[in-house]
PDB file of C-alpha atoms in Angstrom:
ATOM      1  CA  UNK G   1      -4.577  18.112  48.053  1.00  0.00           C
ATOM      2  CA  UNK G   2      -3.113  17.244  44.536  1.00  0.00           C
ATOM      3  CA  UNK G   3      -3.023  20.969  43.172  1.00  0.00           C
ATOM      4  CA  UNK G   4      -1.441  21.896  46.919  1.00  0.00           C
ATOM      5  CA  UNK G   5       1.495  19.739  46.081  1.00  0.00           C
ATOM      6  CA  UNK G   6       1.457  20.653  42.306  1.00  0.00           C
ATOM      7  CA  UNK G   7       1.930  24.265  43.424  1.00  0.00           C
ATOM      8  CA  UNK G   8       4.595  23.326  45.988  1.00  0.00           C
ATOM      9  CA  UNK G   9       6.406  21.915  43.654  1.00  0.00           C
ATOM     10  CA  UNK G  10       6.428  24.978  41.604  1.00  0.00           C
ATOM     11  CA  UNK G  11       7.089  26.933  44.620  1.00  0.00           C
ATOM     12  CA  UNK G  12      10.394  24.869  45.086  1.00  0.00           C
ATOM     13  CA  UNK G  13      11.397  24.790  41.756  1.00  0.00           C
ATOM     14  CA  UNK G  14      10.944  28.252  41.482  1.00  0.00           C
ATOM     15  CA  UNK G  15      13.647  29.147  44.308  1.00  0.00           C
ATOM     16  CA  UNK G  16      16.081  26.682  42.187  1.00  0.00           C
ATOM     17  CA  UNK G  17      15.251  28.702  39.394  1.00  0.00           C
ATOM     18  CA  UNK G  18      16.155  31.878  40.622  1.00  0.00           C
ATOM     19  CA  UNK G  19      19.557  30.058  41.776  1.00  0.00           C
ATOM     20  CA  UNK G  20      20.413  29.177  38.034  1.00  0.00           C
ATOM     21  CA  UNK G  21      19.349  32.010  36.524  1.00  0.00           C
ATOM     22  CA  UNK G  22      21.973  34.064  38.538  1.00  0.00           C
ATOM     23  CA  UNK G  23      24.599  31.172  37.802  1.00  0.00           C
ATOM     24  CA  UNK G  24      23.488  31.507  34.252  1.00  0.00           C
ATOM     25  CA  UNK G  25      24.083  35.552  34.240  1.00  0.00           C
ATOM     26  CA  UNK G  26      27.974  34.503  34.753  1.00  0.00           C
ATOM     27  CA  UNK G  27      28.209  33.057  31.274  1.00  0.00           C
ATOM     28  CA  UNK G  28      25.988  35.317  29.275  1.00  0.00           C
ATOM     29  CA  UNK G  29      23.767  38.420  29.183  1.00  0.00           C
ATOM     30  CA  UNK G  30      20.371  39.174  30.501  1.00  0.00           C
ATOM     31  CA  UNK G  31      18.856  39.449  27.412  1.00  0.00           C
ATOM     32  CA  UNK G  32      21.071  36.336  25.624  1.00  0.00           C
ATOM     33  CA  UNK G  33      19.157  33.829  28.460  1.00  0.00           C
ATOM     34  CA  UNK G  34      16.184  35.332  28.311  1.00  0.00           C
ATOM     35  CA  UNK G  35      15.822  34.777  24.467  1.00  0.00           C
ATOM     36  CA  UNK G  36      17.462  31.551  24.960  1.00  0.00           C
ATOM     37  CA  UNK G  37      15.715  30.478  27.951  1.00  0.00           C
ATOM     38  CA  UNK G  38      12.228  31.322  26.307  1.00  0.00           C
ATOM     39  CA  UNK G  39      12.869  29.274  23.194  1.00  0.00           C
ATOM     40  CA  UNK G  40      14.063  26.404  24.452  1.00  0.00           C
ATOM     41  CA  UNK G  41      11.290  26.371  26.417  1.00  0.00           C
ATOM     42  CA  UNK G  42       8.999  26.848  23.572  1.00  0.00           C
ATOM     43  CA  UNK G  43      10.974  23.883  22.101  1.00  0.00           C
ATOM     44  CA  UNK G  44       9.325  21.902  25.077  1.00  0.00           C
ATOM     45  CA  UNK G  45       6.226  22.408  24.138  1.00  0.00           C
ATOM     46  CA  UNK G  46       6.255  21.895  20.610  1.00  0.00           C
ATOM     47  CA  UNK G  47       5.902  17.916  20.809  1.00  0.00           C
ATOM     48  CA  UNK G  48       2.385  18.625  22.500  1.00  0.00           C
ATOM     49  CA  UNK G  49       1.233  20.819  19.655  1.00  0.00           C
ATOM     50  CA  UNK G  50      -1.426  18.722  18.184  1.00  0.00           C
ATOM     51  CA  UNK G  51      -3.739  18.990  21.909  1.00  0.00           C
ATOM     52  CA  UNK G  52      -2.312  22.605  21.974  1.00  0.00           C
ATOM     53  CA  UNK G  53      -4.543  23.261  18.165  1.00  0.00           C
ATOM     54  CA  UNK G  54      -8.210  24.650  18.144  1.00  0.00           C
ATOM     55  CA  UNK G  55      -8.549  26.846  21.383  1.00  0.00           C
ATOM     56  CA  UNK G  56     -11.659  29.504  21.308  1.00  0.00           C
ATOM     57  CA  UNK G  57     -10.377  32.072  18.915  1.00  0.00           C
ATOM     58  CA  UNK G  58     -10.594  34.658  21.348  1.00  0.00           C
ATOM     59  CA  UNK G  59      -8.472  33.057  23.719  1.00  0.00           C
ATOM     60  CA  UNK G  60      -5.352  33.730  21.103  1.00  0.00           C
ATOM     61  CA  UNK G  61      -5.569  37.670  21.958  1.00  0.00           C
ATOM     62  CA  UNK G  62      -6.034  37.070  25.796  1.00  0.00           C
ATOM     63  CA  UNK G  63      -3.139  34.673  26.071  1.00  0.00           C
ATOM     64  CA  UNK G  64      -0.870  36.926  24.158  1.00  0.00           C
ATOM     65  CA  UNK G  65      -1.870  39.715  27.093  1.00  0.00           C
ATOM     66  CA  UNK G  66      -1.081  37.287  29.459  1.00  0.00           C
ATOM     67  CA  UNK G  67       2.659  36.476  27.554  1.00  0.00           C
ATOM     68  CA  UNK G  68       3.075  40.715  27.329  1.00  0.00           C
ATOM     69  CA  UNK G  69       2.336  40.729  31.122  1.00  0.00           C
ATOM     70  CA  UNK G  70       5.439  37.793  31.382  1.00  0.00           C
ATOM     71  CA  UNK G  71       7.185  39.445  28.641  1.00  0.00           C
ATOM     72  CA  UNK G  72       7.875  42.464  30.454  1.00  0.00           C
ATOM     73  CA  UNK G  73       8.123  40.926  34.364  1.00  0.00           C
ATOM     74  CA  UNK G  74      10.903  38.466  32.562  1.00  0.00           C
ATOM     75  CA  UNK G  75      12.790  41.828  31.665  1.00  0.00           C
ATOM     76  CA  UNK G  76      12.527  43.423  34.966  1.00  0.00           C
ATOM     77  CA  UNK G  77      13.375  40.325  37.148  1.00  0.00           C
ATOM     78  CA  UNK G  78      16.206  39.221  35.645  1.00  0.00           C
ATOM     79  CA  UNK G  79      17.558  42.657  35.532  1.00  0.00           C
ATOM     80  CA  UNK G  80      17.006  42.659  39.381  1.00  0.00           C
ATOM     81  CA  UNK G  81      18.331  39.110  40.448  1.00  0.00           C
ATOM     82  CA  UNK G  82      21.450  39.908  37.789  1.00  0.00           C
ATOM     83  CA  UNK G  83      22.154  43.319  40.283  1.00  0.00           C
ATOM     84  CA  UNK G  84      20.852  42.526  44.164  1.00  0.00           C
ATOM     85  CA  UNK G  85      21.563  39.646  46.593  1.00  0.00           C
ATOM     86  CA  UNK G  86      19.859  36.429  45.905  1.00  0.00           C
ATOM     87  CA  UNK G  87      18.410  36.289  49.142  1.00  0.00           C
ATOM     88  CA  UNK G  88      16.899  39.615  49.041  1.00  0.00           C
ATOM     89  CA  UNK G  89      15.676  39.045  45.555  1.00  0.00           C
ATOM     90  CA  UNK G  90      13.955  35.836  46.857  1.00  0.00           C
ATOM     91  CA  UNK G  91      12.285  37.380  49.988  1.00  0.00           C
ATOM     92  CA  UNK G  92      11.465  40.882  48.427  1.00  0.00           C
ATOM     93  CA  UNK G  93       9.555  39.099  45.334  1.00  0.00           C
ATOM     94  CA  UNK G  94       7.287  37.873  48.274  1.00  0.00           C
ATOM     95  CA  UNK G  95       5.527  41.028  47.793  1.00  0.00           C
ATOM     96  CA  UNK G  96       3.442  39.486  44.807  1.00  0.00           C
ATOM     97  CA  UNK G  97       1.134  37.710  47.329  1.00  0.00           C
ATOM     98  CA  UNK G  98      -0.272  41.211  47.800  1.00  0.00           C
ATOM     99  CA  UNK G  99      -0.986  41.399  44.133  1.00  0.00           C
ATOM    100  CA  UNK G 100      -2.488  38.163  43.959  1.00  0.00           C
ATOM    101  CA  UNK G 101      -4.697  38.258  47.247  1.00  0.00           C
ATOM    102  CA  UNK G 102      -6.374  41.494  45.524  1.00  0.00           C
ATOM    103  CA  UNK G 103      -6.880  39.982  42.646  1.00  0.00           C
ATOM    104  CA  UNK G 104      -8.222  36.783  43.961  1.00  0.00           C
ATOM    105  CA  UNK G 105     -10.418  38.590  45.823  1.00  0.00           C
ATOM    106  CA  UNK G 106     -11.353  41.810  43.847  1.00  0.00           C
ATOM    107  CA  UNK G 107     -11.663  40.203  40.620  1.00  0.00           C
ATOM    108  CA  UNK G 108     -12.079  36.316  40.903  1.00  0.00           C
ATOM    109  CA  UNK G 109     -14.282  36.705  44.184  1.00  0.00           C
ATOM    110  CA  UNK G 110     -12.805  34.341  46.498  1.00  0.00           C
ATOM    111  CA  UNK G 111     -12.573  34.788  50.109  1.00  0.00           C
ATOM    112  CA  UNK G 112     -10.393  34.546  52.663  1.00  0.00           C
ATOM    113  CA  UNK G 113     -10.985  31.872  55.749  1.00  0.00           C
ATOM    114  CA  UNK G 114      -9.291  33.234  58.929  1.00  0.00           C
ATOM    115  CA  UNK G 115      -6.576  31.096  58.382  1.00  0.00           C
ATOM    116  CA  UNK G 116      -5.949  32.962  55.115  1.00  0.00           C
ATOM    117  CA  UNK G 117      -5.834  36.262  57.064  1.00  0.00           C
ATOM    118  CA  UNK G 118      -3.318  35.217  59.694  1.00  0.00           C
ATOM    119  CA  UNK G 119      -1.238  32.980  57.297  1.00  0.00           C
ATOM    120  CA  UNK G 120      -1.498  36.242  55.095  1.00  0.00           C
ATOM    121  CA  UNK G 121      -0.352  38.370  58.035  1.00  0.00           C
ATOM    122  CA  UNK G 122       2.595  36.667  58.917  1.00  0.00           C
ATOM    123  CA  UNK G 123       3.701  36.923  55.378  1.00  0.00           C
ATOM    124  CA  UNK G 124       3.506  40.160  55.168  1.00  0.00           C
ATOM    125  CA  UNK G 125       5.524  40.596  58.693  1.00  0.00           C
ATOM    126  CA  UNK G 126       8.175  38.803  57.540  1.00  0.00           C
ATOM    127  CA  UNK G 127       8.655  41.257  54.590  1.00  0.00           C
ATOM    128  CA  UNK G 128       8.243  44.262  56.910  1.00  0.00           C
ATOM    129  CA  UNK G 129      10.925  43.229  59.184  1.00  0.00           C
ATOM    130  CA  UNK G 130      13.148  42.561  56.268  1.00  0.00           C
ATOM    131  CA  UNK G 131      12.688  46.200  54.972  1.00  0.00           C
ATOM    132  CA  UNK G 132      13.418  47.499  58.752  1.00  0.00           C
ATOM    133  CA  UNK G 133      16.677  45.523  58.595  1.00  0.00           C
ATOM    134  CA  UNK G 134      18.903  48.563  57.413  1.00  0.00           C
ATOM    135  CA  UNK G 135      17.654  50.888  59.907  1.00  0.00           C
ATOM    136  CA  UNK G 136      18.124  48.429  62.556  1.00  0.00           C
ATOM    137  CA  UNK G 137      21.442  47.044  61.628  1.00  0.00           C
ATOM    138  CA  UNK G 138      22.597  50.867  61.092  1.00  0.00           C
ATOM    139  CA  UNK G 139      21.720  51.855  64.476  1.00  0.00           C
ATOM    140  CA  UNK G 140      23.207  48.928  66.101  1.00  0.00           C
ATOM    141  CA  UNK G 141      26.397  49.518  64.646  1.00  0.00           C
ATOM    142  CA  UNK G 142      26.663  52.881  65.638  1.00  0.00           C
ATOM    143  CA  UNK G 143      25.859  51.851  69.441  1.00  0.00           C
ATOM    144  CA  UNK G 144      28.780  49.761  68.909  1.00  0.00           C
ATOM    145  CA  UNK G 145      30.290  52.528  67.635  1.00  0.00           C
ATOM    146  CA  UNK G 146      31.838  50.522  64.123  1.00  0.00           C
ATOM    147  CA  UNK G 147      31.526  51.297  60.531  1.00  0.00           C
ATOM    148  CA  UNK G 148      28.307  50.796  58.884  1.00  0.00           C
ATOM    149  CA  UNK G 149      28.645  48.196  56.125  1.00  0.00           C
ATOM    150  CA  UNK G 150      27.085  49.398  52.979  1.00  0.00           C
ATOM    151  CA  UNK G 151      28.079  46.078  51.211  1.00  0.00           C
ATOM    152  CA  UNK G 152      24.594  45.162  50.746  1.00  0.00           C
ATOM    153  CA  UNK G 153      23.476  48.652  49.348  1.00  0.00           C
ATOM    154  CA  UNK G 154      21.214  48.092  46.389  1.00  0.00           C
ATOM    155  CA  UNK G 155      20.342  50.475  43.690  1.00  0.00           C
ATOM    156  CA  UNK G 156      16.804  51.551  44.425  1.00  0.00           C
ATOM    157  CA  UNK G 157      15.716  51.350  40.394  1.00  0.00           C
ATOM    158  CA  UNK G 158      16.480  47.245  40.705  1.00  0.00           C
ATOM    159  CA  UNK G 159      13.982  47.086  43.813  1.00  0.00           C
ATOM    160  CA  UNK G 160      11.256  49.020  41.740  1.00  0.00           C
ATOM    161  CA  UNK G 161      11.416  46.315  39.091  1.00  0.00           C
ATOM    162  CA  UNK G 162      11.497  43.418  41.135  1.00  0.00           C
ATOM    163  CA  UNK G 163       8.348  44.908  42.666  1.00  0.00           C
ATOM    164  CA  UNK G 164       6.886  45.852  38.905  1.00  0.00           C
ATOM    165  CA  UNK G 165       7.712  42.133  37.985  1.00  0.00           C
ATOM    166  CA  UNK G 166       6.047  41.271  40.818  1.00  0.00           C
ATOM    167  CA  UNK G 167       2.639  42.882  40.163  1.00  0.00           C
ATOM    168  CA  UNK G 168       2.844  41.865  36.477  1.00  0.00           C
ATOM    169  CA  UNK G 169       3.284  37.901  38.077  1.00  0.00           C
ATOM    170  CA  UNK G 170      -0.003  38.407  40.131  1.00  0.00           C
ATOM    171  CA  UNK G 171      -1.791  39.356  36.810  1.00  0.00           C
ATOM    172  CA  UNK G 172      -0.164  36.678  34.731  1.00  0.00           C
ATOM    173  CA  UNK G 173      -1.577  34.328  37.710  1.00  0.00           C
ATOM    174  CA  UNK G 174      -4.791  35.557  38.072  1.00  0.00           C
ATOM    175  CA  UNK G 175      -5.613  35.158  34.399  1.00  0.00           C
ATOM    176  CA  UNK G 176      -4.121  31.513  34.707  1.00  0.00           C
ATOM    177  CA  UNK G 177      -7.213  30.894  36.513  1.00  0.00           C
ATOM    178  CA  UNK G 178      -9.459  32.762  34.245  1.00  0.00           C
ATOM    179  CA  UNK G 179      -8.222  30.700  30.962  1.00  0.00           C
ATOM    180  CA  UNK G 180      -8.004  27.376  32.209  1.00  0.00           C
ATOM    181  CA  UNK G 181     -11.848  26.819  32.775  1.00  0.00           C
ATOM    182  CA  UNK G 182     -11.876  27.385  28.876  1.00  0.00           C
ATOM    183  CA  UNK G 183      -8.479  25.927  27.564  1.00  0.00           C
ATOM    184  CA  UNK G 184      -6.114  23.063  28.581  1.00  0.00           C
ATOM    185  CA  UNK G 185      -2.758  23.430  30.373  1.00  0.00           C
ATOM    186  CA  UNK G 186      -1.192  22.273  27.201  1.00  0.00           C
ATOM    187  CA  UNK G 187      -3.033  24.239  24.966  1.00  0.00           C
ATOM    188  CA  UNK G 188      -2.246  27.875  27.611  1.00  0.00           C
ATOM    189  CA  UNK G 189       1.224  26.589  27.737  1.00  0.00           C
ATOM    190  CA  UNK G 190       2.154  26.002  24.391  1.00  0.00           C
ATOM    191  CA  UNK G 191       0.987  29.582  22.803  1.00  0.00           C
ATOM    192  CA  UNK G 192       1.988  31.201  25.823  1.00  0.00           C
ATOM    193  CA  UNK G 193       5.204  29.977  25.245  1.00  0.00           C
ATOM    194  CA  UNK G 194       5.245  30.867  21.247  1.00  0.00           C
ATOM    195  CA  UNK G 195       4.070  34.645  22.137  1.00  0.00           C
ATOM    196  CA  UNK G 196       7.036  35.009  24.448  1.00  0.00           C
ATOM    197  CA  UNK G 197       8.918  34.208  21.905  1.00  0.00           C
ATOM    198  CA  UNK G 198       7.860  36.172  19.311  1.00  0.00           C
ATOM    199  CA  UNK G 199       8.084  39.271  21.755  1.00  0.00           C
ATOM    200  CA  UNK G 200      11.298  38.813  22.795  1.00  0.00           C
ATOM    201  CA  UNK G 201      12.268  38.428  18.926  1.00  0.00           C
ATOM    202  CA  UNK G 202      10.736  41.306  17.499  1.00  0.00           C
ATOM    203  CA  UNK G 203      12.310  43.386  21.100  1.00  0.00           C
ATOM    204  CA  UNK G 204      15.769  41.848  19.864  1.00  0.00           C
ATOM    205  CA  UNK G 205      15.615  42.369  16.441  1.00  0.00           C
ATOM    206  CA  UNK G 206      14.407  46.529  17.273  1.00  0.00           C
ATOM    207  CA  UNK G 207      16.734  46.546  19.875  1.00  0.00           C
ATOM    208  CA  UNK G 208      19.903  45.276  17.913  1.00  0.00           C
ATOM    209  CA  UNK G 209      20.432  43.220  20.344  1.00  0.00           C
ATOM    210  CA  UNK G 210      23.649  40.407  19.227  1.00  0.00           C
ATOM    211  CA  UNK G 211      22.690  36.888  20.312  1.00  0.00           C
ATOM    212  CA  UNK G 212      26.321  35.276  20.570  1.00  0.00           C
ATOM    213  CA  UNK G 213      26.345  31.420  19.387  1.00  0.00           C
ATOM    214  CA  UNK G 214      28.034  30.679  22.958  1.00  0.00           C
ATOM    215  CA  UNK G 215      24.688  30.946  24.503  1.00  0.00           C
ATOM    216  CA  UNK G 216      23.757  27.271  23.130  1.00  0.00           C
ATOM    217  CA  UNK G 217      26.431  25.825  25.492  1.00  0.00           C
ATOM    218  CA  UNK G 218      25.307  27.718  29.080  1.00  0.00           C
ATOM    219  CA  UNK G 219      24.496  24.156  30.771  1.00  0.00           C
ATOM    220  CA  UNK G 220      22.563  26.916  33.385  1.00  0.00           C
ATOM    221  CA  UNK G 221      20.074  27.693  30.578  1.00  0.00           C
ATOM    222  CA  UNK G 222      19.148  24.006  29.694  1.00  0.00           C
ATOM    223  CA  UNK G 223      18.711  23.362  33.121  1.00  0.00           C
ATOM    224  CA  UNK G 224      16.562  26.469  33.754  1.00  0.00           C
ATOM    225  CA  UNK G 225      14.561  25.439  30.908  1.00  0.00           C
ATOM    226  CA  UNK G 226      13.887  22.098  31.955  1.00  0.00           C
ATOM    227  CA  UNK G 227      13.254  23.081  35.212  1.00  0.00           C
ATOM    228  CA  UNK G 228      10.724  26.358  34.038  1.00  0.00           C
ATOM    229  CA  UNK G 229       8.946  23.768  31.766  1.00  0.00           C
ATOM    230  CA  UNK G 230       7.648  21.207  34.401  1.00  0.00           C
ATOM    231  CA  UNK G 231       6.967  23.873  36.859  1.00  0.00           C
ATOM    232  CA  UNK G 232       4.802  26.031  34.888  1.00  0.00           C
ATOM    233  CA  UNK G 233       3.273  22.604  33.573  1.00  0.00           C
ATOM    234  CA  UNK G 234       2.657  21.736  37.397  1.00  0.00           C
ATOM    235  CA  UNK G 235       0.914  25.215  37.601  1.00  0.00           C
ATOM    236  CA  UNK G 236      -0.827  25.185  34.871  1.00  0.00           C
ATOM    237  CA  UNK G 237      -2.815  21.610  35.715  1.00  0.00           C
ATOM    238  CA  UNK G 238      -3.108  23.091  39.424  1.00  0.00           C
ATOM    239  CA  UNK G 239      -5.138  26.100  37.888  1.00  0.00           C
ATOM    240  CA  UNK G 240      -7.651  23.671  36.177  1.00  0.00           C
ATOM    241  CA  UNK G 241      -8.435  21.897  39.874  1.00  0.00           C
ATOM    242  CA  UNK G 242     -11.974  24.325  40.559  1.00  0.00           C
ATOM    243  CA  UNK G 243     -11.270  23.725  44.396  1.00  0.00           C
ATOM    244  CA  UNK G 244      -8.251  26.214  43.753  1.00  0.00           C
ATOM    245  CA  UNK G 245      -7.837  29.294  44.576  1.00  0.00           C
ATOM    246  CA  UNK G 246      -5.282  32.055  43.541  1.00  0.00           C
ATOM    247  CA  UNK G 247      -4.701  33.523  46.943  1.00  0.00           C
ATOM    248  CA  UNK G 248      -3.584  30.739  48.549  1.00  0.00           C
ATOM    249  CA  UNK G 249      -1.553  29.000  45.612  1.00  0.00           C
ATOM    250  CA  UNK G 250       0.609  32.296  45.780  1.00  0.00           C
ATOM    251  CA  UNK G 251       1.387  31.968  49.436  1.00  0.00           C
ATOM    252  CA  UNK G 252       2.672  28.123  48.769  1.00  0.00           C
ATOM    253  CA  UNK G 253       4.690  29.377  45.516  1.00  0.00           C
ATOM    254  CA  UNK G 254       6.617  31.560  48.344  1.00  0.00           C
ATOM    255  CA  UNK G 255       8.312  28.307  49.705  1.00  0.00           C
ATOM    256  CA  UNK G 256      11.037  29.088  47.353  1.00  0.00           C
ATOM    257  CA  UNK G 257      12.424  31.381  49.736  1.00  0.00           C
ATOM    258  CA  UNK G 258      13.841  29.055  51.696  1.00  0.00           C
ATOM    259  CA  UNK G 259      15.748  27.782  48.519  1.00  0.00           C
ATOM    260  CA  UNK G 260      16.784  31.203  47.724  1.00  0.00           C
ATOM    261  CA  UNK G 261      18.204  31.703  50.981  1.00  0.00           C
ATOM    262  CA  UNK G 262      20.027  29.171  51.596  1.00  0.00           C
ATOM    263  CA  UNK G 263      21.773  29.267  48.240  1.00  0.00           C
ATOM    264  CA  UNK G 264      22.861  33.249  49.124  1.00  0.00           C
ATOM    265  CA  UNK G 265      24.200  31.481  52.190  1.00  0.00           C
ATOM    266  CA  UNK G 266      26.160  28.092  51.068  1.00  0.00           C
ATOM    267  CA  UNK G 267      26.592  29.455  46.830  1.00  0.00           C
ATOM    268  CA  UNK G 268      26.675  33.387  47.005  1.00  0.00           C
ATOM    269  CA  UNK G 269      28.325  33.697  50.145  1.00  0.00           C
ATOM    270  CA  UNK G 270      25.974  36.574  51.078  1.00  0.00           C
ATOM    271  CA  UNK G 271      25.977  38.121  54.572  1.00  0.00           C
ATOM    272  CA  UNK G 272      22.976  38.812  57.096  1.00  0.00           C
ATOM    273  CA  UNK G 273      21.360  35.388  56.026  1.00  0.00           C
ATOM    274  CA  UNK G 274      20.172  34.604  59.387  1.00  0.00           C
ATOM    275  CA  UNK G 275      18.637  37.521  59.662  1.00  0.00           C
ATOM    276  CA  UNK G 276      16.828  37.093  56.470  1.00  0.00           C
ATOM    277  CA  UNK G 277      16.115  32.719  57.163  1.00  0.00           C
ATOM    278  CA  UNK G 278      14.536  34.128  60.768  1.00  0.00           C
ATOM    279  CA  UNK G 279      12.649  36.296  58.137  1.00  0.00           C
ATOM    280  CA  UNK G 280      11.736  33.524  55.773  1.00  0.00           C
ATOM    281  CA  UNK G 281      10.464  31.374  58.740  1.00  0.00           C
ATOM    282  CA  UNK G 282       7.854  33.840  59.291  1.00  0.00           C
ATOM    283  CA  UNK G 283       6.749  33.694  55.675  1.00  0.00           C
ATOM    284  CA  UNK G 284       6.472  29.968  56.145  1.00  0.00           C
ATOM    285  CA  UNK G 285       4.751  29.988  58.825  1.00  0.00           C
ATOM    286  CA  UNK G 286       2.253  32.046  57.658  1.00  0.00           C
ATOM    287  CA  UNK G 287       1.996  29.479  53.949  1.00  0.00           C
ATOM    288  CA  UNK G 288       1.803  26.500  56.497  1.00  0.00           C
ATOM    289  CA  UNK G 289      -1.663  28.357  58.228  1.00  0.00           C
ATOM    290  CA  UNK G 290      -3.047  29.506  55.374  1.00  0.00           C
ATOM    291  CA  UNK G 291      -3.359  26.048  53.475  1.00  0.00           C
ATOM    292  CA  UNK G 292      -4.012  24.171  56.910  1.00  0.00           C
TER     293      UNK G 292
END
């Protein structure tokens, strides 16, 4: 029950997350809180370092795969939640359950209960009735003989790499389980955390990308920070409980939907959210089952 809750908590942060990141996007570039973001983080974890030291020496060149896998998912999310709705962000990044079933089950061998299968099920209904929404809403306009509103149109390259970030995130969580039967949640965050960095350093300093000093007062980045730390800590000791499983701890992380939502709703002022919350309940649903 513990690493249920851990992972819920992650799950809910994570829809917060997504919030602030989007808020912090108004202040400064992509690639400014990114850097930012990541280092601070880092920052975090640097107070721990002494329990973070003497980890398998192996484990250095598998957790900087793992940090390349993040590295490059960071890059394509943000890019996508910085150019589509909020709310269809939240609900379309659902799709990495289907990642992380297959490689719970293809790789890690775990199986799935019957609860599993229909919780899994209505997850994946939920998403197929959000990608129907255009076609339906487009042919009931046109019954009622109105303009269709293209307000919502997104630029297909944007859904292709919140999908990419999304398979890279089922890796990155798959391995999580792998590493922590050998190294500590401290010791996987902390040089996680230092590889991201030194990616996204050596990608700014190639890139020429300017860093503006400004960055340093975007109250949305501490905040993400904060909030990104004690999550991924949350996950991290979740992944060391052996009673866990991947499959089901990425259905629960999908509660941040509802967070997501909502915020397109009451923050974003976004359009269609019922639609999309009748949508999310479905998803929910199917999270409740599955860890029932």
């Amino acid at each position: 029950m513990n690493w249920i809750l851990l992972v819920l908590f992650y799950g809910i942060a994570k829809g917060f997350r997504d919030v602030i990141k989007k808020k912090a996007f108004t202040k400064n570039t992509v690639m400014e809180v990114l850097f930012a973001h990541t280092f601070i983080t880092f920052v975090f974890c640097i107070p721990d370092i002494n329990n973070s030291l003497g980890i398998p020496s192996n484990y250095y060149f598998l957790i900087a795969l793992k940090s390349l896998a993040i590295f490059l998912a960071w890059i394509f999310s943000f890019n996508a939640i910085d150019n589509m709705p909020i709310s269809v962000y939240g609900i379309v990044d659902l799709s990495r359950i289907i990642f992380s079933t297959l490689f719970g089950v293809l790789i890690l061998k775990e199986t799935i209960s019957l609860s599993g299968g229909i919780g899994l099920s209505l997850v994946l209904l939920g998403l197929s009735l959000l990608k129907l929404y255009p076609k339906i809403k487009e042919k009931l306009t046109k019954n009622g003989n109105h303009e269709v509103n293209n307000s919502e149109e997104i630029n297909p390259k944007y859904v292709i790499m919140a999908f990419l970030s999304c398979l890279l995130n089922g890796l990155s969580g798959g391995l999580d389980k792998i590493y922590t039967k050998d190294v500590s949640s401290s010791q996987l965050q902390f040089w996680y955390m230092l590889f991201m960095v030194i990616y996204y350093a050596i990608y700014i300093l190639a890139r020429r990308i300017k860093i503006r000093s400004s960055i340093w007062k975007n109250g949305w980045l501490w905040l993400l920070s904060i909030l990104f730390f004690l999550a991924d800590k949350a996950l991290f000791i979740a992944n060391t409980y052996p009673e866990s499983k991947v499959s089901i701890m990425t259905l629960i992380k999908q509660s941040a939907c509802i967070i997501t939502i909502f915020a397109g709703k009451f923050i974003f002022k976004e359009k269609n959210i019922g639609y999309k919350f009748i949508c999310a309940l479905i998803v929910v649903s199917g999270i409740i089952i599955a860890t029932i």
